[in-house]
PDB file of C-alpha atoms and ligand atoms in Angstrom:
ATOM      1  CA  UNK A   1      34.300 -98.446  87.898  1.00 59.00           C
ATOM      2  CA  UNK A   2      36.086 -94.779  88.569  1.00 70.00           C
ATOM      3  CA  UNK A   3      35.353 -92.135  90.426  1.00 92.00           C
ATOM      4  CA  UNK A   4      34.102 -89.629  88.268  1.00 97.00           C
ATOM      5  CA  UNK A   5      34.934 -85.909  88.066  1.00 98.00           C
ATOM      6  CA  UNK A   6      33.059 -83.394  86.009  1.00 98.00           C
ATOM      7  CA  UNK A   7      34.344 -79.863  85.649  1.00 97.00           C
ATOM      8  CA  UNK A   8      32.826 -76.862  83.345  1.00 98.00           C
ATOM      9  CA  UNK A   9      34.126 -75.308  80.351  1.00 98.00           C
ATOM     10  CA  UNK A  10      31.869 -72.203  79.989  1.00 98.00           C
ATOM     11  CA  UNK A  11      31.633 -71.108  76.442  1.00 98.00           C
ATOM     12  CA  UNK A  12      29.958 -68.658  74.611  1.00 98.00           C
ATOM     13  CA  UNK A  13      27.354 -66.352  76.806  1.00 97.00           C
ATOM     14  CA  UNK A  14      26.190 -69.073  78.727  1.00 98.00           C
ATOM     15  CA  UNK A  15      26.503 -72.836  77.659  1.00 98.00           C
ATOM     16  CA  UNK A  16      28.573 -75.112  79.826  1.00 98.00           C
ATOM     17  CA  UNK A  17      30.268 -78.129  78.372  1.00 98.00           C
ATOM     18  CA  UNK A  18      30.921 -80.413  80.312  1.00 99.00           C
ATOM     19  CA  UNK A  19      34.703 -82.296  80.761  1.00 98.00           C
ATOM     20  CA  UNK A  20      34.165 -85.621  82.584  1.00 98.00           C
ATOM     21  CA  UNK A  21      37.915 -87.115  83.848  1.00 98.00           C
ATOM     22  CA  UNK A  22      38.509 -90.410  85.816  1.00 97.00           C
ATOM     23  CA  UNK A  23      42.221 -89.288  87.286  1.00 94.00           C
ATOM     24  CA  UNK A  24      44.164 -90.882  84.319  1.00 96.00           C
ATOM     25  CA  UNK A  25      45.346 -88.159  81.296  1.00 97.00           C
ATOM     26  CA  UNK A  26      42.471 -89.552  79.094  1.00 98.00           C
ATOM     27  CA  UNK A  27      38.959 -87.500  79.125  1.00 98.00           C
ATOM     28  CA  UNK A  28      35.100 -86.795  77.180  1.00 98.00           C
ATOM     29  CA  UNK A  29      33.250 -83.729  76.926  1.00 98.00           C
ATOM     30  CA  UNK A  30      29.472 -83.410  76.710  1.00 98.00           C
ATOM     31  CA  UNK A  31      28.352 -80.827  73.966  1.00 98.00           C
ATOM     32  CA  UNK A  32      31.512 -79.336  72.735  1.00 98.00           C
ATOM     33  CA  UNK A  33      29.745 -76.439  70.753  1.00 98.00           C
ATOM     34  CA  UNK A  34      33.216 -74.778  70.568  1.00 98.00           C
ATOM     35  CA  UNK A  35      36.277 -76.110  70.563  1.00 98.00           C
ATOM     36  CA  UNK A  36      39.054 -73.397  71.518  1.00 98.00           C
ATOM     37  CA  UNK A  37      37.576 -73.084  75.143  1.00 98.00           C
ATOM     38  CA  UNK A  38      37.759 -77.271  75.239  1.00 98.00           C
ATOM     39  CA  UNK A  39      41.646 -77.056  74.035  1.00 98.00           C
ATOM     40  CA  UNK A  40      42.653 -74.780  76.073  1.00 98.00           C
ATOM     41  CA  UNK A  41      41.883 -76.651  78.695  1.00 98.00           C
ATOM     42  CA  UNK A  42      42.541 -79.904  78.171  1.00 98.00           C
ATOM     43  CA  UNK A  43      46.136 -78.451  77.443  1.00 98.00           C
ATOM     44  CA  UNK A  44      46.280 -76.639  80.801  1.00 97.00           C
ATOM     45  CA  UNK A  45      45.158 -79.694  82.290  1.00 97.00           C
ATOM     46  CA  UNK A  46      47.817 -82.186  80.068  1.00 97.00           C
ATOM     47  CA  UNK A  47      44.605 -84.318  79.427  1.00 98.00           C
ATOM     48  CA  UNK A  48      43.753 -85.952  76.048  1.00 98.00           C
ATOM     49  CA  UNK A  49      40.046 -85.907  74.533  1.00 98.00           C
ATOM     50  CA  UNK A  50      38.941 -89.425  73.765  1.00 98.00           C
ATOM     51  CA  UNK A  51      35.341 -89.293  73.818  1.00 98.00           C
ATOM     52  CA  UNK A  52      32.514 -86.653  72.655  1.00 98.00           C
ATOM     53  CA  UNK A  53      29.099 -87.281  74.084  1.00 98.00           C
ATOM     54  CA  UNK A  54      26.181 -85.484  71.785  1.00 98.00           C
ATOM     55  CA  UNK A  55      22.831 -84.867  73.448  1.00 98.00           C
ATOM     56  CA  UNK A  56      21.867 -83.192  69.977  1.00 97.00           C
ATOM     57  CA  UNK A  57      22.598 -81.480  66.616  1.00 96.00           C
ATOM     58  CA  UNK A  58      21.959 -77.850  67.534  1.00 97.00           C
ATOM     59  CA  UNK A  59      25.300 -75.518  66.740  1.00 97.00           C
ATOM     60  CA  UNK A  60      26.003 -74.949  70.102  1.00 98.00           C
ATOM     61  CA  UNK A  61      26.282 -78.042  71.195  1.00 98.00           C
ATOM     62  CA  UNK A  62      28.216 -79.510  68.531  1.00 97.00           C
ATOM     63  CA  UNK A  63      30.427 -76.767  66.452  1.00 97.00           C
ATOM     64  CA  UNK A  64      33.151 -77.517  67.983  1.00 97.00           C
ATOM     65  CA  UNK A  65      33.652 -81.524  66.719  1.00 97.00           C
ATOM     66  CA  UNK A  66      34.785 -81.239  63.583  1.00 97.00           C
ATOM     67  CA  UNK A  67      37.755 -79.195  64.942  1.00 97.00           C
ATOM     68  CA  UNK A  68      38.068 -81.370  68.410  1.00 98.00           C
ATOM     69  CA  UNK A  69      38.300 -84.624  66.054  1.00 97.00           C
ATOM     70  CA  UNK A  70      41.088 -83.092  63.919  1.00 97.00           C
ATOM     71  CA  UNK A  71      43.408 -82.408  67.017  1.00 97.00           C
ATOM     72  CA  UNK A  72      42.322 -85.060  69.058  1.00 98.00           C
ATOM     73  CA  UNK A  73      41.927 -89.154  68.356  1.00 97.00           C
ATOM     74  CA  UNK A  74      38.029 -89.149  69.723  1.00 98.00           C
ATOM     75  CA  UNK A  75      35.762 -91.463  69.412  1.00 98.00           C
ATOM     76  CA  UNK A  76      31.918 -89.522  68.711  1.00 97.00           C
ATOM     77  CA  UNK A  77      29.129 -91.154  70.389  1.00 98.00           C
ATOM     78  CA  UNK A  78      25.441 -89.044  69.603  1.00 97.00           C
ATOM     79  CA  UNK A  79      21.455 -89.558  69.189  1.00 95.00           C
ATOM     80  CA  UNK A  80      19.786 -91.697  66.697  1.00 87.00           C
ATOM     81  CA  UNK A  81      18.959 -89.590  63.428  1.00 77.00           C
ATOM     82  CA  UNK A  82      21.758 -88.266  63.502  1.00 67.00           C
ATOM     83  CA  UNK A  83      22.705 -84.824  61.866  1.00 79.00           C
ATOM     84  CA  UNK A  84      25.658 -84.285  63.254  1.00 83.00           C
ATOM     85  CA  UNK A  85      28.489 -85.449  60.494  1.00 80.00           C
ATOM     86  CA  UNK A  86      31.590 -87.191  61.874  1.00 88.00           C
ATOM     87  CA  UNK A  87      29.711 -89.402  64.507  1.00 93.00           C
ATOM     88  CA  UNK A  88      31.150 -92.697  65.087  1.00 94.00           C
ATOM     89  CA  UNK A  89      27.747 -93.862  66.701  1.00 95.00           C
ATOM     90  CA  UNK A  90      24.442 -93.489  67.801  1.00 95.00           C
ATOM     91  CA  UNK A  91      22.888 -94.711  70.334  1.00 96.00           C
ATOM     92  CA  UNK A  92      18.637 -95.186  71.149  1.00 95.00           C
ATOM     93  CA  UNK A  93      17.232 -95.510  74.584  1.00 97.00           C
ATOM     94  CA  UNK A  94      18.359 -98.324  77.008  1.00 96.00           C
ATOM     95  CA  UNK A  95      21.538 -98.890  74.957  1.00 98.00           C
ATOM     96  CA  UNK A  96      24.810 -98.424  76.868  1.00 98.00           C
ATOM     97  CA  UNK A  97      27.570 -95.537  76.017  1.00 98.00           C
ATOM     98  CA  UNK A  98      30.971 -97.125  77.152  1.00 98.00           C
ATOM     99  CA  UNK A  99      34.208 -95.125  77.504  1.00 98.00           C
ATOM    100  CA  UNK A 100      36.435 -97.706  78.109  1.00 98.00           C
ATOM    101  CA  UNK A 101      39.318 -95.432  78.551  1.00 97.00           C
ATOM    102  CA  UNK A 102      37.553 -93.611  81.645  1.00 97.00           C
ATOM    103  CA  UNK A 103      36.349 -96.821  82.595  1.00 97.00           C
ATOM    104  CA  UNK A 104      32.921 -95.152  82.898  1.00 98.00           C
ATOM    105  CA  UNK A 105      29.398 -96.623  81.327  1.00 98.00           C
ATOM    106  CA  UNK A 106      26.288 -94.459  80.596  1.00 98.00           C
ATOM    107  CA  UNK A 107      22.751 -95.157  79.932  1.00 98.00           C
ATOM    108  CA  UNK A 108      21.164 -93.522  76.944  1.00 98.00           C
ATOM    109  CA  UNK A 109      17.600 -91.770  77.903  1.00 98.00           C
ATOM    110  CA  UNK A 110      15.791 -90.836  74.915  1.00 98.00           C
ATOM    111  CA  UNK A 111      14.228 -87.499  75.356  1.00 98.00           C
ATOM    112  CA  UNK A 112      11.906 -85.664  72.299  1.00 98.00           C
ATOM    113  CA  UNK A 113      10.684 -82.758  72.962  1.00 98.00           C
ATOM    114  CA  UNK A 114      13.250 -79.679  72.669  1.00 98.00           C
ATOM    115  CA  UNK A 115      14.086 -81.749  69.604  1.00 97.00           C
ATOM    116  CA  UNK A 116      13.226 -84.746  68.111  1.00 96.00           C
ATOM    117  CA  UNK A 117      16.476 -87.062  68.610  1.00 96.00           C
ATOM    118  CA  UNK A 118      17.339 -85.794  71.951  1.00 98.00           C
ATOM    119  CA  UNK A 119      19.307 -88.066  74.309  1.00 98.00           C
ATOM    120  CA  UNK A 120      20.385 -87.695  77.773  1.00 98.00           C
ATOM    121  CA  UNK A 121      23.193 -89.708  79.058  1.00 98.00           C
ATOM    122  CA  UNK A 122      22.987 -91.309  83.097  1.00 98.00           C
ATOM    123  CA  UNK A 123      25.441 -93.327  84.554  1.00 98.00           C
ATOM    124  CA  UNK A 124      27.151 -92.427  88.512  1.00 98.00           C
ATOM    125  CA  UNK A 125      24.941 -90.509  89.457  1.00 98.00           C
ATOM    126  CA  UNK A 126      25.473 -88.071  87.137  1.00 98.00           C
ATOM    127  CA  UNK A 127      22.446 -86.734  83.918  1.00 99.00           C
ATOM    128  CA  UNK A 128      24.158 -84.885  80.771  1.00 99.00           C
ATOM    129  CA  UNK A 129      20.703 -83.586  79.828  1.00 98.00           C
ATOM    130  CA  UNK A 130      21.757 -80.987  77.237  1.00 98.00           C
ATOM    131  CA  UNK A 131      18.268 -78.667  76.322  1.00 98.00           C
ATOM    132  CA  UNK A 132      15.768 -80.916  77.655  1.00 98.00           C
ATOM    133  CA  UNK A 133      15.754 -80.213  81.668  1.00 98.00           C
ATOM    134  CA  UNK A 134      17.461 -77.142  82.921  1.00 98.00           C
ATOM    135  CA  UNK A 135      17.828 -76.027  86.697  1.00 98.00           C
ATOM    136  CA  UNK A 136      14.271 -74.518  87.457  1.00 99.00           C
ATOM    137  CA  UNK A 137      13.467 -74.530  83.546  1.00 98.00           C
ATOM    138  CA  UNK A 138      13.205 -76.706  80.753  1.00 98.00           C
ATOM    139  CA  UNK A 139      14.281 -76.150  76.876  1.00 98.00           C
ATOM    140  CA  UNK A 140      12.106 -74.757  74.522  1.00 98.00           C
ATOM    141  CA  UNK A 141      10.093 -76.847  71.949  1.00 98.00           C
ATOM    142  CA  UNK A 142      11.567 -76.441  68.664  1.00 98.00           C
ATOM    143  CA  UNK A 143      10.608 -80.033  67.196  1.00 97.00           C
ATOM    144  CA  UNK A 144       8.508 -81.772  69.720  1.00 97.00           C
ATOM    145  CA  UNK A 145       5.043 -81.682  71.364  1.00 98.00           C
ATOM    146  CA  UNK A 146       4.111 -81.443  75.058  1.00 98.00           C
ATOM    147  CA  UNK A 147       3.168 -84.460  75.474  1.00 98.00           C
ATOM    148  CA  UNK A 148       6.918 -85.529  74.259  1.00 98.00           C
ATOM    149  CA  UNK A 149       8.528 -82.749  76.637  1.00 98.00           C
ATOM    150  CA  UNK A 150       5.927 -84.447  79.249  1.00 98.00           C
ATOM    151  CA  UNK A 151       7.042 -88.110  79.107  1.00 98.00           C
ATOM    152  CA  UNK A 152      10.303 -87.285  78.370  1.00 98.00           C
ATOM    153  CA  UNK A 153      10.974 -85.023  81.345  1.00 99.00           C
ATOM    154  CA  UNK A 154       8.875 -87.836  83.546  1.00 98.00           C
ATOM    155  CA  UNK A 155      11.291 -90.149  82.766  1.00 98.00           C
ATOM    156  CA  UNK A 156      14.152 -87.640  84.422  1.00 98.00           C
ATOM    157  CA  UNK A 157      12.118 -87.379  87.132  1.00 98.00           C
ATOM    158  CA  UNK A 158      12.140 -91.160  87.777  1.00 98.00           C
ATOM    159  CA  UNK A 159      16.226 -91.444  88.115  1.00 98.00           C
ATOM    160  CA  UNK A 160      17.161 -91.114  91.746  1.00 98.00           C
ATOM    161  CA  UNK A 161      17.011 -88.376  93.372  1.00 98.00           C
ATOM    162  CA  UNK A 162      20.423 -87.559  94.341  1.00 98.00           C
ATOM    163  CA  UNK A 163      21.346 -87.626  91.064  1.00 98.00           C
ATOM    164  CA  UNK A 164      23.777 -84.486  89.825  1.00 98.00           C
ATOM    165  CA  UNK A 165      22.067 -82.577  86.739  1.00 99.00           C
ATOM    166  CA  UNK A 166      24.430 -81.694  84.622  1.00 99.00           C
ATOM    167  CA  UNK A 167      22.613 -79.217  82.171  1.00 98.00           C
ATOM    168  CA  UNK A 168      24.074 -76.852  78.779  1.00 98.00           C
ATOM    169  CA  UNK A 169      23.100 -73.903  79.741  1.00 98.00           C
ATOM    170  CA  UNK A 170      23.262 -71.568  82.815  1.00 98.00           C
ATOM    171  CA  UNK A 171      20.014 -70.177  82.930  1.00 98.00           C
ATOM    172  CA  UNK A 172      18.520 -70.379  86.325  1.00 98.00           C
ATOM    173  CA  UNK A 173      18.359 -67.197  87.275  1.00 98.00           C
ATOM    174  CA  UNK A 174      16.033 -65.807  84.692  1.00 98.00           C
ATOM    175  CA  UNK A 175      14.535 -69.489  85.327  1.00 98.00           C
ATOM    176  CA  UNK A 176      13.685 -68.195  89.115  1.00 99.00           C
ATOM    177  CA  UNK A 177      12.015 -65.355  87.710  1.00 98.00           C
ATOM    178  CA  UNK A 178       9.918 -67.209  85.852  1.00 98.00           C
ATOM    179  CA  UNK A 179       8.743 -70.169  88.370  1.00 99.00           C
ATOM    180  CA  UNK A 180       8.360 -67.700  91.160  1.00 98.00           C
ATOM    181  CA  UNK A 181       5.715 -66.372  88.937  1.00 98.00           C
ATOM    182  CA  UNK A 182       4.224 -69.908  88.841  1.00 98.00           C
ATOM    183  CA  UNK A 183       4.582 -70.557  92.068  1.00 98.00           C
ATOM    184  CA  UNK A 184       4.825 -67.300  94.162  1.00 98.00           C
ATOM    185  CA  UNK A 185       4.233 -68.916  97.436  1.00 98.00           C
ATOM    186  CA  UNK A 186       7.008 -72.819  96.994  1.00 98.00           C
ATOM    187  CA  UNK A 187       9.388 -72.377 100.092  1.00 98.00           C
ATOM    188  CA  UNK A 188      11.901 -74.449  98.453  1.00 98.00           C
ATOM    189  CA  UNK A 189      11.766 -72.284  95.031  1.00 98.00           C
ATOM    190  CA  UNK A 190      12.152 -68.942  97.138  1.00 98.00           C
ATOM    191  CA  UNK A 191      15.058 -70.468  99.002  1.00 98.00           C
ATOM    192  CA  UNK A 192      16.579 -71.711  95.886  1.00 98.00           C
ATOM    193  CA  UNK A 193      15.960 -68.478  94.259  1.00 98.00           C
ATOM    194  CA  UNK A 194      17.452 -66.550  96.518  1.00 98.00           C
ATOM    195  CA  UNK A 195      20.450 -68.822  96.565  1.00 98.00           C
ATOM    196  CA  UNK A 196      20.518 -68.902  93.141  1.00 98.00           C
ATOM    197  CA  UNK A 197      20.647 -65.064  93.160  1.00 98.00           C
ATOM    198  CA  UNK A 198      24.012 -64.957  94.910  1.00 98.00           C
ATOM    199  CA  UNK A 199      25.588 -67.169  93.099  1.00 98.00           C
ATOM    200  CA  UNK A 200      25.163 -65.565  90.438  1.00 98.00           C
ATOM    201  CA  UNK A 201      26.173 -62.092  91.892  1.00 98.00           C
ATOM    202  CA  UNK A 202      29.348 -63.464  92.355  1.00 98.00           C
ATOM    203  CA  UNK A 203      29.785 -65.405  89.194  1.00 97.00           C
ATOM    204  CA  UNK A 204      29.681 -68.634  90.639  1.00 98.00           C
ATOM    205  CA  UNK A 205      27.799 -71.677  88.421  1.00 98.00           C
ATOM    206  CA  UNK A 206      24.659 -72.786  89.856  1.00 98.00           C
ATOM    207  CA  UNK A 207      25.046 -76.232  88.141  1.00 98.00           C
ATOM    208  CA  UNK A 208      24.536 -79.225  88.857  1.00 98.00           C
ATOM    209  CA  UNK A 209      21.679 -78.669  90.821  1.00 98.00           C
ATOM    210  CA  UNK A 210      20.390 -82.398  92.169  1.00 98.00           C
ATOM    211  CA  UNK A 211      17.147 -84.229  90.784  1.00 98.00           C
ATOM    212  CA  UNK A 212      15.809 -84.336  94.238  1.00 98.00           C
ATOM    213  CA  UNK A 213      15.682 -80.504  94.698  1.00 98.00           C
ATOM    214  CA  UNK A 214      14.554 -80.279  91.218  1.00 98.00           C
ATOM    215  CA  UNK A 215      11.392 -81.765  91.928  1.00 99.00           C
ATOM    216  CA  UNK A 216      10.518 -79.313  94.183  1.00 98.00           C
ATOM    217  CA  UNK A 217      11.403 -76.553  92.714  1.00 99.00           C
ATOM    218  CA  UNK A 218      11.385 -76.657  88.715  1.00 99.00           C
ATOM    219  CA  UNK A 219       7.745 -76.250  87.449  1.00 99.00           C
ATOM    220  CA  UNK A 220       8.218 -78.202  84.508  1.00 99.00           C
ATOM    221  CA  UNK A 221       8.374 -81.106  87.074  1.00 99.00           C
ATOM    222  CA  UNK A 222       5.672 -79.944  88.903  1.00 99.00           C
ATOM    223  CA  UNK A 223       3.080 -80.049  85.806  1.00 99.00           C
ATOM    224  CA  UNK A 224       0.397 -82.225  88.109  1.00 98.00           C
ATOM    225  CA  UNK A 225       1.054 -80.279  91.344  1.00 98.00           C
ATOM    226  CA  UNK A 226      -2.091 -78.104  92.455  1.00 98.00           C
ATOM    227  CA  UNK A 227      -0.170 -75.088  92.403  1.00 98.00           C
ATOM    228  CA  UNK A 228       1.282 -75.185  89.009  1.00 99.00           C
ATOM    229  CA  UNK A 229      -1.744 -76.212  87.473  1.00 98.00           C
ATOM    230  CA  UNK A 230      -3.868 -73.654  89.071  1.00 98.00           C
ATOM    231  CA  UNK A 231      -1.401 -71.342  87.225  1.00 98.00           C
ATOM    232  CA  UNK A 232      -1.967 -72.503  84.129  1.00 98.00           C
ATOM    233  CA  UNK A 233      -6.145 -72.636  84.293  1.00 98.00           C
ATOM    234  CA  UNK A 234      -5.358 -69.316  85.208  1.00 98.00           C
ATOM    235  CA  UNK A 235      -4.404 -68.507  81.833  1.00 98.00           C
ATOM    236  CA  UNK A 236      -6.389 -71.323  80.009  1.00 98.00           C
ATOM    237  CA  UNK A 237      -9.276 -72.106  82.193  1.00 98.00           C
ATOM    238  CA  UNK A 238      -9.726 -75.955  81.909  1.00 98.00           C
ATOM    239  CA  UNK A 239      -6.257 -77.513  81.064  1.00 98.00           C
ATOM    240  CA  UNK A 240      -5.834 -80.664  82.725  1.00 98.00           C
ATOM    241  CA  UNK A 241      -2.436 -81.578  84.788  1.00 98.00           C
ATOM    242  CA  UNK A 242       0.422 -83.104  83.079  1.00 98.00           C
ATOM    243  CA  UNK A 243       1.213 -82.297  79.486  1.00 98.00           C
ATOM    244  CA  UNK A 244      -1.644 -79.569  78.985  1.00 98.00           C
ATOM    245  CA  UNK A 245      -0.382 -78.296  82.093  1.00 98.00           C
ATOM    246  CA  UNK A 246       3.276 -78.338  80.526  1.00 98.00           C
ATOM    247  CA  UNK A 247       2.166 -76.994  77.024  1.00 98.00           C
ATOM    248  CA  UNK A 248       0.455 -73.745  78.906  1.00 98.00           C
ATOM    249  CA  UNK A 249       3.455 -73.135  80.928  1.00 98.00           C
ATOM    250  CA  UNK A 250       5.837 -73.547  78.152  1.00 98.00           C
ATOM    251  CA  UNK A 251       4.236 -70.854  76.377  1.00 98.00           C
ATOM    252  CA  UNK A 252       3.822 -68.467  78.916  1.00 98.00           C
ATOM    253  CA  UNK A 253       7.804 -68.802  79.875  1.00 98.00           C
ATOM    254  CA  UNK A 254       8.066 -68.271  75.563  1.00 97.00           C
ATOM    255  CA  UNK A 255       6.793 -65.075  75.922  1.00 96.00           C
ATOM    256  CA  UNK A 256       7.731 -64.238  79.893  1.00 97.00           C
TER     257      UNK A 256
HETATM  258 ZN1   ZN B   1      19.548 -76.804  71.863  1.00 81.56          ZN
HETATM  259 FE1   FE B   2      21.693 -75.118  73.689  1.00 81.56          FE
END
């Protein structure tokens, strides 16, 4: 296997897609929901695009294929149910994404929730996890229930915890806002808060973050600890921990 390296390509406001590279000329990118910001780097770069991994359909994750696959020979590898025309693939959970170019393998995670044919790709320590877990945040839910959002983000949680969380959108700061008001009193999420807070006053990306930190700080991991479900009975006396926990949270952040 190759070492990996995974680089950014910001587009639009705030979605990052993400270029994985092995050394060689040959390269994929997660999410390409644009494709002049991809091109003009893989041209900078004198790589070639071979692979496009698809967590799922939404426009900014994927309006940039149809142009990527006319300038570049790719191979399109995406979720089950697929709505995304063009894909050469699709993959359901366990199954195996192999780039035999990069010499790099991925496992597919299923996770429903911010849709309903969301996957997440895992494989060297690294988690493409598109909409589903953010730093400090999850995605919205557009198609699925909590109790989806729950067992899908549970299985995240279970992947080691050093791995690198490679998420589509840079939203952690207003994230911070939001889980502070959760959890006013976490010592990690003040520390990564603050952290997180000059990064961003600099410009600088505050992805990955790692699963391990995570855990401690994002409350949409945190849906059975005391804290964060004191917060929700707060606002819907009775909820029990885990996915009533998550649903009450969600909707608070909705409207935050
Ligand atoms: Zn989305
Ligand atoms: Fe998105």
């Amino acid at each position: 296997m190759s070492e990996i390296s995974v680089t950014a390509i910001p587009a639009f406001s705030d979605n990052y897609i993400w270029l994985i590279s092995t050394g060689g000329e040959e390269c994929a990118v997660v999410d390409p929901g644009d494709a002049g910001p991809v091109i003009r780097e893989l041209t900078q770069q004198g790589l070639k695009l071979r692979y496009i991994l698809l967590t799922h359909h939404h426009p900014d994750h994927t309006g940039g294929v149809a142009e990527l696959a006319n300038c570049y020979d790719v191979s399109i590898f995406g979720p089950h149910y697929a709505r995304i025309p063009g894909q050469d693939r699709s993959f359901s959970e366990g199954e195996s994404v192999r780039l035999p170019l990069l010499d790099l393998e991925f496992k597919v995670i299923e996770v429903p929730g911010h849709t309903s044919s969301h996957i997440a790709f895992f494989g060297h320590e690294c988690l493409f996890c598109g909409d589903t877990l953010f730093s400090v945040g999850c995605g919205r839910l557009f198609e699925g229930s909590p109790e989806q959002m729950q067992s899908s983000l549970d299985k995240l949680a279970r992947l080691p915890a050093p791995t690198r969380v490679f998420c589509a959108h840079e939203y952690t700061l207003s994230n911070c806002d939001f889980a502070l008001a959760v959890e006013p009193e976490n010592a990690d999420l003040l520390k990564r808060a603050s952290e997180v807070e000059a990064f961003r006053s600099v410009g600088r990306s505050t992805v990955p973050s790692e699963l391990g930190e995570e855990l401690a700080v994002n409350p949409f991991l945190r849906t059975r600890e005391p804290a964060v479900v004191a917060a929700a009975q707060n606002r819907r006396p009775g909820v029990q921990p885990g996915a009533e926990t998550l649903a009450v949270i969600r909707q608070w952040k909705d409207s935050f």
